[in-house]
XYZ file of C-alpha atoms in Angstrom:
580
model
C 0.000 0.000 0.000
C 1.481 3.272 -1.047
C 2.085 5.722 2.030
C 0.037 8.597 2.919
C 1.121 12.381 3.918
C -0.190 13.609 6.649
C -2.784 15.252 5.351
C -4.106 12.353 3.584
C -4.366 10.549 7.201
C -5.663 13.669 8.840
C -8.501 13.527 6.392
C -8.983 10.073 6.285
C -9.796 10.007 9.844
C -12.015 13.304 9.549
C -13.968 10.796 6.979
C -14.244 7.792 9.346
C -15.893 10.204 12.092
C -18.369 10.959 10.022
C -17.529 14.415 8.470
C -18.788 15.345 4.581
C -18.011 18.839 4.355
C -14.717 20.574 5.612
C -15.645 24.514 5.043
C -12.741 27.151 4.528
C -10.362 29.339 2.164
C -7.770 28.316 0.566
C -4.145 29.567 1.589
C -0.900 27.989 1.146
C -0.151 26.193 4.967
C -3.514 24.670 4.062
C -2.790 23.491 0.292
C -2.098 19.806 1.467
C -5.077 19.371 3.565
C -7.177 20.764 0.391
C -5.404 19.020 -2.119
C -6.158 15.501 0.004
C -9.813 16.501 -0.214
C -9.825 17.025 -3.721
C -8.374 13.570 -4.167
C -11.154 11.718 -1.384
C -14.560 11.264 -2.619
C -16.298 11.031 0.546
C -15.796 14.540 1.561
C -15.854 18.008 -0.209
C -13.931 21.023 0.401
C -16.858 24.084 0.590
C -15.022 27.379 -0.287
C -16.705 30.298 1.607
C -15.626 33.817 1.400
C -14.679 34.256 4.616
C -13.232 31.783 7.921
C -16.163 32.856 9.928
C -18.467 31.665 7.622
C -16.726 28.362 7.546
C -17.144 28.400 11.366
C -20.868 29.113 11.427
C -21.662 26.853 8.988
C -19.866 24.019 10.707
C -21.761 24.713 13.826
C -25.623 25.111 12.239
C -24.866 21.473 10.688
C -23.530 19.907 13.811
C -26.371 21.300 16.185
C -28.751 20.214 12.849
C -27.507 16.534 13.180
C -25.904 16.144 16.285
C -22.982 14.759 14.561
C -19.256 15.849 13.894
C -18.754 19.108 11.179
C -15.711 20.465 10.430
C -14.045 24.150 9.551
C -10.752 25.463 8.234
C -8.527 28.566 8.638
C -4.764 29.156 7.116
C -2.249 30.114 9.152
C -2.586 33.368 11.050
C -5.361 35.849 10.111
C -6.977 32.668 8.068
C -7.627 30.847 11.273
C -8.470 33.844 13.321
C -11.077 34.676 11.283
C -13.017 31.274 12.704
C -12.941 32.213 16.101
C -16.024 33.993 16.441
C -17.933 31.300 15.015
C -16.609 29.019 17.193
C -17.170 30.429 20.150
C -20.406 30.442 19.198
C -20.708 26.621 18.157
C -18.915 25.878 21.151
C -21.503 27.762 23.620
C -24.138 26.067 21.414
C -22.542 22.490 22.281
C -22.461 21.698 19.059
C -19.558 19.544 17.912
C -17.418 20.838 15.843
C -13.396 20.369 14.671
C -11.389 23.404 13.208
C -8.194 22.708 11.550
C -5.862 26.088 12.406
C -3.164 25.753 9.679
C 0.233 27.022 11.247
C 3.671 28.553 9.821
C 6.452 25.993 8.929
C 7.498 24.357 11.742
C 10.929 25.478 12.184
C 9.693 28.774 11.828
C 7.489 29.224 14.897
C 8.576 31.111 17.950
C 10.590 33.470 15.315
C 8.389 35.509 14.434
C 7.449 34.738 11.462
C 4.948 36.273 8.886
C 1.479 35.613 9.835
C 3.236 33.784 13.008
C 0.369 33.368 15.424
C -0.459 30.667 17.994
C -3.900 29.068 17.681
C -3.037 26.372 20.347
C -3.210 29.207 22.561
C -5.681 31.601 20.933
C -8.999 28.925 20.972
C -8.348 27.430 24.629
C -11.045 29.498 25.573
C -13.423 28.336 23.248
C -13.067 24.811 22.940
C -12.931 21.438 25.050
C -9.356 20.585 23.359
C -6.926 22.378 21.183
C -3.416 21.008 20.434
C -0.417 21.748 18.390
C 0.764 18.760 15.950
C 4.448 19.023 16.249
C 5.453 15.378 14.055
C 3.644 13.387 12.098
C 3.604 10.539 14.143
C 1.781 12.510 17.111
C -1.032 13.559 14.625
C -3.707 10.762 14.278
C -3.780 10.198 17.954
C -4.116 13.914 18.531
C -6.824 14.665 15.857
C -8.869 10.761 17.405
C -8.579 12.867 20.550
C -9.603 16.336 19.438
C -12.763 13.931 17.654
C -13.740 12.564 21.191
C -13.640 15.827 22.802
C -15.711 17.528 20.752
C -18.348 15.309 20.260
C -18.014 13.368 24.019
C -18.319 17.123 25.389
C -20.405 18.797 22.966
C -18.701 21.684 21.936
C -14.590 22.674 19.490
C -11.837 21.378 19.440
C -8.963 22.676 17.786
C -6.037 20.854 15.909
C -3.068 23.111 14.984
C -1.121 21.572 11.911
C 2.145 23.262 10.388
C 1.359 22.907 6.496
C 4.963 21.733 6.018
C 4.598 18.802 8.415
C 0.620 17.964 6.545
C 2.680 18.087 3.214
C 5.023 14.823 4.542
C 4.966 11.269 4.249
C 3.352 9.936 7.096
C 5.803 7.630 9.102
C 3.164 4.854 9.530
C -0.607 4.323 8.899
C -2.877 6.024 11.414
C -3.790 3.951 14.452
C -7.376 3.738 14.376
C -9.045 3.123 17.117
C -12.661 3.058 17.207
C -14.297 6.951 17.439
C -17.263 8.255 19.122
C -19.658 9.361 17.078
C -22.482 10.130 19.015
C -23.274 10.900 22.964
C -24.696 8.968 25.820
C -27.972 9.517 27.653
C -26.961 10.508 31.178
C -29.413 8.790 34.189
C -29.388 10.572 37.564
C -28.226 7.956 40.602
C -31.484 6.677 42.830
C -30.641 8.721 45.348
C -30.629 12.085 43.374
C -33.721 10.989 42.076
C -35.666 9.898 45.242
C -34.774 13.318 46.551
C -36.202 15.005 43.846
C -39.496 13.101 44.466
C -39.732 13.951 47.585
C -39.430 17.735 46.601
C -42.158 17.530 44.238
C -44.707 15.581 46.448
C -44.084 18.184 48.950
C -44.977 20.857 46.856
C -48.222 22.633 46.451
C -47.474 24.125 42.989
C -44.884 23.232 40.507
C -43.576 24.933 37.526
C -40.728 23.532 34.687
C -38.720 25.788 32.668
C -37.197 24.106 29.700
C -34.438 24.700 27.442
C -32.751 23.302 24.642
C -31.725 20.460 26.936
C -35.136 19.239 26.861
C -34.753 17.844 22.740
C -36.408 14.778 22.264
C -37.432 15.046 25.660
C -41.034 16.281 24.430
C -43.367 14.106 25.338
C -41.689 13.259 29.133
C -41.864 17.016 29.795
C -45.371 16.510 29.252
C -46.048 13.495 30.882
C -44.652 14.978 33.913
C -46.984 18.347 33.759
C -49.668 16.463 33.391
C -48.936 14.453 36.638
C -48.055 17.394 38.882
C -50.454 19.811 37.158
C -47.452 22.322 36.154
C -47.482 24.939 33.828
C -44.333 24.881 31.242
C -42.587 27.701 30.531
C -39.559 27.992 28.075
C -36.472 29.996 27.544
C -35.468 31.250 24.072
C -33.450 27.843 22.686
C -36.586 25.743 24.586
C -38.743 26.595 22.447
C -38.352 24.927 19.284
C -38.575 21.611 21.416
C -41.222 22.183 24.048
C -43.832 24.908 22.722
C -46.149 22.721 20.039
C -48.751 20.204 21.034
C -48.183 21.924 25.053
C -51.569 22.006 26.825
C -49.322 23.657 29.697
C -47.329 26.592 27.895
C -47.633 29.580 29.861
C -44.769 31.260 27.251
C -41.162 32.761 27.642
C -39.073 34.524 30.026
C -36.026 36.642 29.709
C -35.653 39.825 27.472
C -37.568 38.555 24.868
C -40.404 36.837 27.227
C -44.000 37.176 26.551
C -47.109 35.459 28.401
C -47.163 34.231 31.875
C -43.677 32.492 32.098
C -42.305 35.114 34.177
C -45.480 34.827 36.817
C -45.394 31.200 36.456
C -41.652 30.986 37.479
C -41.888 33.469 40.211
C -44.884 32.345 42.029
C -44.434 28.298 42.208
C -43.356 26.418 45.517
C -41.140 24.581 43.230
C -39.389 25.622 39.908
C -37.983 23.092 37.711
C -35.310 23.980 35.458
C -34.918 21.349 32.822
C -31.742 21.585 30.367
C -31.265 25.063 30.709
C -28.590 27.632 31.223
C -30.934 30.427 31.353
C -28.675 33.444 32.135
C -30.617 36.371 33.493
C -30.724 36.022 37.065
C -33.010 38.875 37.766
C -35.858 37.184 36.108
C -36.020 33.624 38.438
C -36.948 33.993 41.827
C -34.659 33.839 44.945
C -37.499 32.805 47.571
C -38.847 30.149 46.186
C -37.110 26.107 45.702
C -34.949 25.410 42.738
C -33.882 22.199 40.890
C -31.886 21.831 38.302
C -31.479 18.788 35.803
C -28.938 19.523 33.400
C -26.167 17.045 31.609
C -23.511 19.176 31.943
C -22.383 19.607 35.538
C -20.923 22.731 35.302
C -23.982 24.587 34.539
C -25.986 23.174 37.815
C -26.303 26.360 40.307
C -24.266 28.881 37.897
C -27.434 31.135 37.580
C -29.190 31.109 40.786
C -29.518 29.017 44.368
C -30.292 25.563 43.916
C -31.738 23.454 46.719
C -30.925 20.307 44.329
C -28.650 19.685 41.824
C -29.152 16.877 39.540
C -26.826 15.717 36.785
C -28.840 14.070 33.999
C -30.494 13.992 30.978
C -34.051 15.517 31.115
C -35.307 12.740 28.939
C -33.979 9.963 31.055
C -34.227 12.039 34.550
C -38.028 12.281 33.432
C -38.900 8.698 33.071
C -37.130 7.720 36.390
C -39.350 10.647 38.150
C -42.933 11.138 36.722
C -43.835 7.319 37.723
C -42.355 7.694 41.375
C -44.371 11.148 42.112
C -47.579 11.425 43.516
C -50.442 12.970 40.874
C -51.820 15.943 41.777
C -55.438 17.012 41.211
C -55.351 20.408 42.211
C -55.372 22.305 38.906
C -56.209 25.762 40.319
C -52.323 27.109 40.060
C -52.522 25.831 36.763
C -55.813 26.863 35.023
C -54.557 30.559 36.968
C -51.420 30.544 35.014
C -53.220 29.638 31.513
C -55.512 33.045 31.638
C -53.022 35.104 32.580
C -50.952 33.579 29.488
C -54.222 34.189 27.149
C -54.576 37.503 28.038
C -51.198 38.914 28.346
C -50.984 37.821 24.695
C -54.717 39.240 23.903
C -53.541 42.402 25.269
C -50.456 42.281 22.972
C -52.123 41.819 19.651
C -54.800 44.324 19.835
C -52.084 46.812 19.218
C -51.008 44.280 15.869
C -53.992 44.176 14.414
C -54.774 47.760 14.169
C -54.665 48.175 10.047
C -51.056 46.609 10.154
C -51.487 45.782 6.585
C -51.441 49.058 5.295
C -48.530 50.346 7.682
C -46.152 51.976 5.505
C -42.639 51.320 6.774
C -43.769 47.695 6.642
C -44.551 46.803 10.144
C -41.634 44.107 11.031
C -44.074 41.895 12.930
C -46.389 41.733 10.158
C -43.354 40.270 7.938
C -42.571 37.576 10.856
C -46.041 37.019 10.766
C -46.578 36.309 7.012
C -43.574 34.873 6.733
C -44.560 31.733 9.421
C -47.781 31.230 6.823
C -45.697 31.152 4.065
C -42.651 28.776 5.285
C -42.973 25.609 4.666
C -43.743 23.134 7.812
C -40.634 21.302 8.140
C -38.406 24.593 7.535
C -35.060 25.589 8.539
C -35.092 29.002 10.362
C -31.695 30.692 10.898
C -31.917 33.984 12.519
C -30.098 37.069 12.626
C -29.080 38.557 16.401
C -30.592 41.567 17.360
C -34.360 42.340 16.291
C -35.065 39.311 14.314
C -34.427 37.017 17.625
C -37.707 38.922 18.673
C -39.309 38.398 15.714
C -38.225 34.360 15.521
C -38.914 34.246 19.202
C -42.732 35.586 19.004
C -44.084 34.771 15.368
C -42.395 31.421 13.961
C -44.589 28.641 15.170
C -42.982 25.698 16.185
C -44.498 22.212 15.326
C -41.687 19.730 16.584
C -40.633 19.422 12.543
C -39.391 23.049 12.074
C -35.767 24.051 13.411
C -35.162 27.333 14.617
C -31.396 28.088 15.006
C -29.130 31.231 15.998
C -26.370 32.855 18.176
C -29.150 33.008 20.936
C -26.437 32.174 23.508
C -23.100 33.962 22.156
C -24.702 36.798 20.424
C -23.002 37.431 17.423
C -24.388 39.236 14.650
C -24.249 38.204 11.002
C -24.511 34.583 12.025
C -28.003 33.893 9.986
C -26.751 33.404 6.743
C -23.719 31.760 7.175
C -25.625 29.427 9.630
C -28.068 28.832 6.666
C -24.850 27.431 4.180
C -24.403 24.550 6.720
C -27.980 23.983 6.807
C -28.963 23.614 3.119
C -25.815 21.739 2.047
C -26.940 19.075 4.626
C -30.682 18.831 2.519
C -30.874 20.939 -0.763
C -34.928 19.688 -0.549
C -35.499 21.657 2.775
C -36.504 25.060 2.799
C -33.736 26.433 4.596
C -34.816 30.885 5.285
C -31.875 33.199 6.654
C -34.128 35.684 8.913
C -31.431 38.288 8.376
C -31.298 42.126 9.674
C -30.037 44.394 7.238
C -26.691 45.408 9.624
C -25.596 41.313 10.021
C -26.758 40.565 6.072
C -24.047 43.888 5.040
C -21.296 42.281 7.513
C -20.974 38.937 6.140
C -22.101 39.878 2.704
C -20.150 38.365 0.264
C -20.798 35.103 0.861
C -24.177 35.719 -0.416
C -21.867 34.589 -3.583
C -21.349 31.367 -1.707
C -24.978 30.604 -1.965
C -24.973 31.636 -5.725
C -21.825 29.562 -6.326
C -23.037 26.269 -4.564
C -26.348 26.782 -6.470
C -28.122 26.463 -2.662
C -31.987 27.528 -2.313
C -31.834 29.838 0.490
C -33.920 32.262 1.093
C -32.768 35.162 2.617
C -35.924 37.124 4.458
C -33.991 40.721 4.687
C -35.832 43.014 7.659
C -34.229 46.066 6.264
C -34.552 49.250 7.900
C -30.928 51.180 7.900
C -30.335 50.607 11.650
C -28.225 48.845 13.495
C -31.844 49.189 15.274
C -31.741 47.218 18.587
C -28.196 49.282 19.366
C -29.916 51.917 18.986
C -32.695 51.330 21.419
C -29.839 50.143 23.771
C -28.834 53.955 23.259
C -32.017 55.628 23.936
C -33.257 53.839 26.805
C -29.883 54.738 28.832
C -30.580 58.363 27.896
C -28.044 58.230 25.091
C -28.434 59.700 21.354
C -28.571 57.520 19.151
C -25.006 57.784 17.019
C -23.121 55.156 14.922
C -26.285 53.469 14.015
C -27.302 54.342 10.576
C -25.817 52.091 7.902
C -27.550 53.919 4.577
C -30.429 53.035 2.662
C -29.041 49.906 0.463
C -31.115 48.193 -2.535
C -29.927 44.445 -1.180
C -31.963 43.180 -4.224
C -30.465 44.786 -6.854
C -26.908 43.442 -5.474
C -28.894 39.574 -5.252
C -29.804 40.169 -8.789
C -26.199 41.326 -9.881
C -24.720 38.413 -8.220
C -27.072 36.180 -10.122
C -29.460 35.352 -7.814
C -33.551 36.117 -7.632
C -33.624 39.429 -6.096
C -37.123 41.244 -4.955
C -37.905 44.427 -2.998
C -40.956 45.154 -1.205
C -41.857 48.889 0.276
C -45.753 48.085 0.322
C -47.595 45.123 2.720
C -49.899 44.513 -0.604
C -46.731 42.754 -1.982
C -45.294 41.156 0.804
C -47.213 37.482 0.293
C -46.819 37.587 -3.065
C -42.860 37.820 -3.385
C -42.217 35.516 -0.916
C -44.296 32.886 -2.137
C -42.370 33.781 -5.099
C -39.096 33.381 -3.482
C -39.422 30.125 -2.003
C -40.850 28.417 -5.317
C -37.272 29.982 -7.201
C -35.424 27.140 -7.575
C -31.992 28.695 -6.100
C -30.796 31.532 -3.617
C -33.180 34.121 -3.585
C -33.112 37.153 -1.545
C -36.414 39.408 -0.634
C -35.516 42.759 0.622
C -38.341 44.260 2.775
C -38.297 47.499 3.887
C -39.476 47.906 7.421
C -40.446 50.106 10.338
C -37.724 50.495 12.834
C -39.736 52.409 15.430
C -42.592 50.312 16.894
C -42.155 49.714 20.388
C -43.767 49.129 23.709
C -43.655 48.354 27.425
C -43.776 44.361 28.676
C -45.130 43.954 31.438
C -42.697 43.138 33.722
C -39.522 44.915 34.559
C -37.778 45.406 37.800
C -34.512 47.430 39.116
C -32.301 44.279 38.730
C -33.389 43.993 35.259
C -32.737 47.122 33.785
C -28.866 46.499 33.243
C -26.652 47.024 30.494
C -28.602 45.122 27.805
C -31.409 44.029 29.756
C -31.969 48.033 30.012
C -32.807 48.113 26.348
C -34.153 44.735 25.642
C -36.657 44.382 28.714
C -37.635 47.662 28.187
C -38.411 48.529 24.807
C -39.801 45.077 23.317
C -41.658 45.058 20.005
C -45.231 46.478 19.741
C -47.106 44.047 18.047
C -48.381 40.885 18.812
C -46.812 37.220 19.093
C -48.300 35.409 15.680
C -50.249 32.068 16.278
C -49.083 32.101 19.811
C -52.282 33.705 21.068
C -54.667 31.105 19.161
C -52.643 28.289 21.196
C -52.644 30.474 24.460
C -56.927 30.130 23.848
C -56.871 26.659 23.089
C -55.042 25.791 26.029
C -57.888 27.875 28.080
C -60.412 26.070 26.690
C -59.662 23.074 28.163
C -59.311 24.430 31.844
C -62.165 23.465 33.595
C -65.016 25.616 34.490
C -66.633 25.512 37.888
C-alpha cells in the first residue's frame, strides 16, 4: 500500500468520524489538507468567502444533526477569522473540529509572517486544542480532538504546520474506534428519590425548559400532566417544548412574553430542565430550585439551587414522573393559563390595528406572514438583534421546524452563514436566513457562496438602515442615538447582480406575493423588505435588577405588536381548563 502524507491521514480520519463537508479558504499552509480533499470522494472542500463563515456553517450542521462538522482557517489571520464562530458553536454544544493551519514548523517562535499561535488563541473556546508538532503525534491527537468535541459537545482545535501535513506519514494512522455520538446521562437513585420527595411536597410546581429538553417532548409533558405544572420555556426551549403543550404559559427573559415570568416566580417549586438560562433577575430567589442539566458545570451557575441533579431531562423524566404522587389540584394551573391568554390578547390588539397598510412595513407583520408562508418542516436561521424577537414571538414551532441562531453567544451576522451549513446538509429543505439588514451587510459576500453552490436559500432581509436594537440600547440609557445608521441599500439589486432572484418590497400589498415567489425559485433568492424600525412598547414586567446594560434596552423597549399564532394556542389551552 502506497504511504500517505499527513494530510491524507488527517482527512482520512475526519472521513471515518463521520464528516462530509470541511468549510474554509484556501491559503498555502492549508494546500495539502485541500489538495487531500480534492483527491477523497467522501468529503468536499466548501469554499466560503470568509473563515467565519466556515465556522458558522460548521456549527448550524452539527447542532442540525448532532454529529461531527468540520471548519478550516490558514495560518494566522486565516484561522483567526473562525474564532467567532466558534465560540459560538462551542456555547451552542455543538460539535465541531477546526483545523488552524500554522507557519512551517521550524519557523514558529521566530516571528514569522502571519506567526500566530492558535493552540493558545482557541483554549477558551473549545474542550481541546493542540499543536501537531510530528507526524507521528497527529492521528492520535486529531482521534482525541474527535472525542472531545463530540463526548463534550462543543470545538476542538487541531493546529497543523502545512509543512509537516505536506510529509509522508511515518506509519498508517492507528485507528481506534471513534465516538460518534453521545450517551444519555441517568441521575443515581438517590438524586432521584430526593427530587421526588421535593415535588410531592410541593403545592405548585412549575418547569422551565431549554434546549436540553430535545427529544425530551413528550416526558416534559407526561410529567406536567402528573403534577399539574405549567411549562414555561427559555429562548433555545422553544423549538422543542412549545407545540402540542396544553401547559405553555410562554417565555421569560428579554424577549419573554405570556405568563412564564409569573409562572416561574410564584411556584413552591421551579424546575429547570436543560437550561442555562442566564438572566438572574428574572427567576426567583425565595422560592425552591432544581436543576437537571447534563452538563455539571452549569448546575447552580445562575441562581440558588436546593438540588442539583446531573442528567439527561429525557432519562431524569422517566425515572421521576412514575415515582411522584399525581396531583389534582389544577387551580395554580388553570390561573397561570388566563393570565398567558390575556397577556398575549392584550399584545395583539395593538397588531392588528390596520397593520397591513402600515407603511414602513410593520416588522411583525413580515414575521407574521412569513410563518404562513414557510414551509412546515423549515429551517429558520436567525439574525441577532431584532429578528431574535421576531423568531422568538411569530415562527410557530411544530416539533418538525428548526429554529437556530447565536441566541447564547450573540453574534451578529450569524443567519446566513448558519443557513450554508444547513442547506448543504438537505438541498430539498426550505432552509430561510431571517437576516437584519446590519448582520446581512457584515458577512455579505458570501451571499456569492450561496450563488456559487447553487443552494436555495432564502434570505428574508428586515431592512430598515439601523443597526436598530443598538440603537434602542442607546435611547433607553438616555443616550443619542449615534453610529447606528448604515444607509439606505437596494440588497436586491446586489442579489440580482450576483445572479441570484432578487425582490424588494416597500408596500404590505406585496409582501405574500414575493415571498411565495421566493421560495418556489429554484436557487438563492433574496427578498428585501423594507421595514419600520420604530414600533415599540412596554412588557409587562420589569424590575430594578433587570434594567442592566442590555437588559436596560431589551426588557424595556420590546416590540409592539403581537406574538403570531401564539395567542390562538394560548386560547386553546384555556379552553380546556375546567369551568366551575
Amino acid at each position: 500500500m502506497a504511504k500517505q502524507t499527513v494530510a491524507e491521514q488527517f482527512v482520512d480520519i475526519l472521513v471515518r468520524a463521520g464528516v462530509r463537508r470541511l468549510y474554509g479558504v484556501v491559503g498555502d499552509s492549508l494546500n495539502p489538507v485541500v489538495d487531500a480533499v480534492r483527491r477523497n470522494a467522501a468529503i468536499d472542500w466548501i469554499h466560503v468567502r470568509h473563515e467565519e463563515t466556515a465556522a458558522f456553517a460548521a456549527g448550524a450542521e452539527a447542532q442540525l444533526t448532532g454529529r461531527l462538522a468540520a471548519c478550516a482557517g490558514s495560518s494566522g489571520p486565516g484561522n483567526l477569522h473562525l474564532i467567532n464562530g466558534l465560540y459560538d458553536a462551542h456555547r451552542s454544544m455543538a460539535p465541531v473540529l477546526a483545523l488552524a493551519s500554522q507557519i512551517p514548523s521550524s519557523e514558529i517562535g521566530s516571528g514569522y509572517f502571519q506567526e500566530t499561535h492558535p493552540d493558545q488563541l482557541f483554549q477558551e473556546c473549545s474542550h481541546y486544542c493542540e499543536l501537531i508538532s510530528t507526524g507521528k503525534q497527529m492521528p492520535r491527537v486529531l482521534q482525541t480532538a474527535i472525542q472531545h468535541a463530540v463526548g463534550q459537545g462543543g470545538v476542538s482545535v487541531v493546529a497543523l504546520p502545512g509543512d509537516l501535513a505536506g510529509e509522508q506519514a511515518p506509519e498508517r494512522a492507528y485507528e481506534h474506534a471513534l465516538v460518534t455520538s453521545r450517551p444519555t446521562v441517568r441521575p443515581g437513585d438517590e438524586d432521584i428519590d430526593k427530587l421526588v420527595r421535593m415535588v410531592d411536597e410541593a403545592r405548585t410546581v412549575t418547569l422551565f425548559c431549554g434546549s436540553g429538553t430535545a427529544g425530551a417532548h413528550d416526558e416534559v409533558m407526561a410529567f406536567a400532566e402528573r403534577v399539574k405544572a405549567p411549562v414555561g420555556h427559555a429562548l433555545r426551549g422553544k423549538e422543542w417544548i412549545q407545540y402540542d403543550n396544553p401547559f405553555d404559559v410562554g417565555m421569560s427573559g428579554l424577549l419573554g412574553y405570556g405568563a412564564a415570568y409569573e409562572a416561574t416566580n410564584e411556584c413552591d417549586l421551579l424546575v429547570l430542565l436543560g437550561t442555562d438560562f442566564p438572566y438572574q433577575a428574572f427567576l426567583p430567589d425565595d422560592k425552591k430550585i432544581v436543576q437537571v442539566d447534563v452538563r455539571p458545570e452549569h448546575l447552580g451557575r445562575r441562581s440558588k439551587l436546593d438540588l442539583g441533579v446531573w442528567g439527561d431531562v429525557r432519562e431524569t423524566l422517566r425515572c421521576l414522573t412514575p415515582k411522584v404522587q399525581a396531583k389534582s389540584d389544577r387551580k395554580f394551573l388553570d390561573r397561570m393559563l388566563k393570565k398567558h391568554a390575556d397577556a398575549l390578547e392584550g399584545v395583539v390588539k395593538a397588531y392588528t390595528r390596520k397593520v397591513d397598510k402600515h407603511i414602513p412595513i410593520h416588522p411583525e407583520y413580515v414575521a407574521a406572514v412569513l410563518d404562513d408562508e414557510a414551509a412546515d418542516d423549515a429551517v429558520f436561521t436567525i439574525d441577532t438583534g431584532m429578528n431574535n424577537v421576531w423568531g422568538a414571538r411569530y415562527i410557530t414551532p411544530n416539533g418538525r421546524r428548526r429554529v437556530i441562531g447565536s441566541f447564547t453567544h450573540g453574534s451578529m451576522a450569524n443567519a446566513m452563514p448558519q443557513a450554508i451549513g444547513a442547506q448543504f446538509l438537505d438541498r430539498r429543505r426550505q432552509v430561510v436566513s431571517m437576516s437584519g439588514d446590519g448582520g446581512f451587510s457584515m458577512l455579505m459576500g458570501d451571499f456569492l457562496t450561496l450563488v456559487q453552490y447553487e443552494l436555495p436559500v432564502k434570505v428574508v432581509l428586515f431592512n430598515n438602515s439601523s443597526l436598530s436594537m443598538v440603537e434602542l440600547e442607546m435611547l433607553v440609557a438616555g443616550l443619542p442615538s449615534h453610529g447606528t445608521g448604515i444607509g439606505s441599500t437596494d440588497y436586491a439589486a446586489i442579489a440580482r447582480a450576483a445572479g441570484a432572484y432578487g425582490a424588494r418590497v416597500e408596500k404590505p400589498k406585496h409582501l405574500r406575493g414575493a415571498l411565495r415567489d421566493a421560495f418556489k425559485h429554484n436557487g438563492p433568492a433574496l427578498v428585501d423588505i423594507v421595514t419600520d424600525a420604530n414600533a415599540l412598547s412596554i412588557p409587562p414586567k420589569i424590575s430594578a435588577e433587570m434594567v442592566t446594560g442590555f437588559a436596560l434596552s431589551a426588557s424595556k423597549i420590546v416590540l409592539d405588536g403581537g406574538v403570531g399564532r401564539m395567542v390562538q394556542m394560548a386560547r386553546s389551552n384555556l379552553r380546556n381548563v375546567p369551568r366551575p
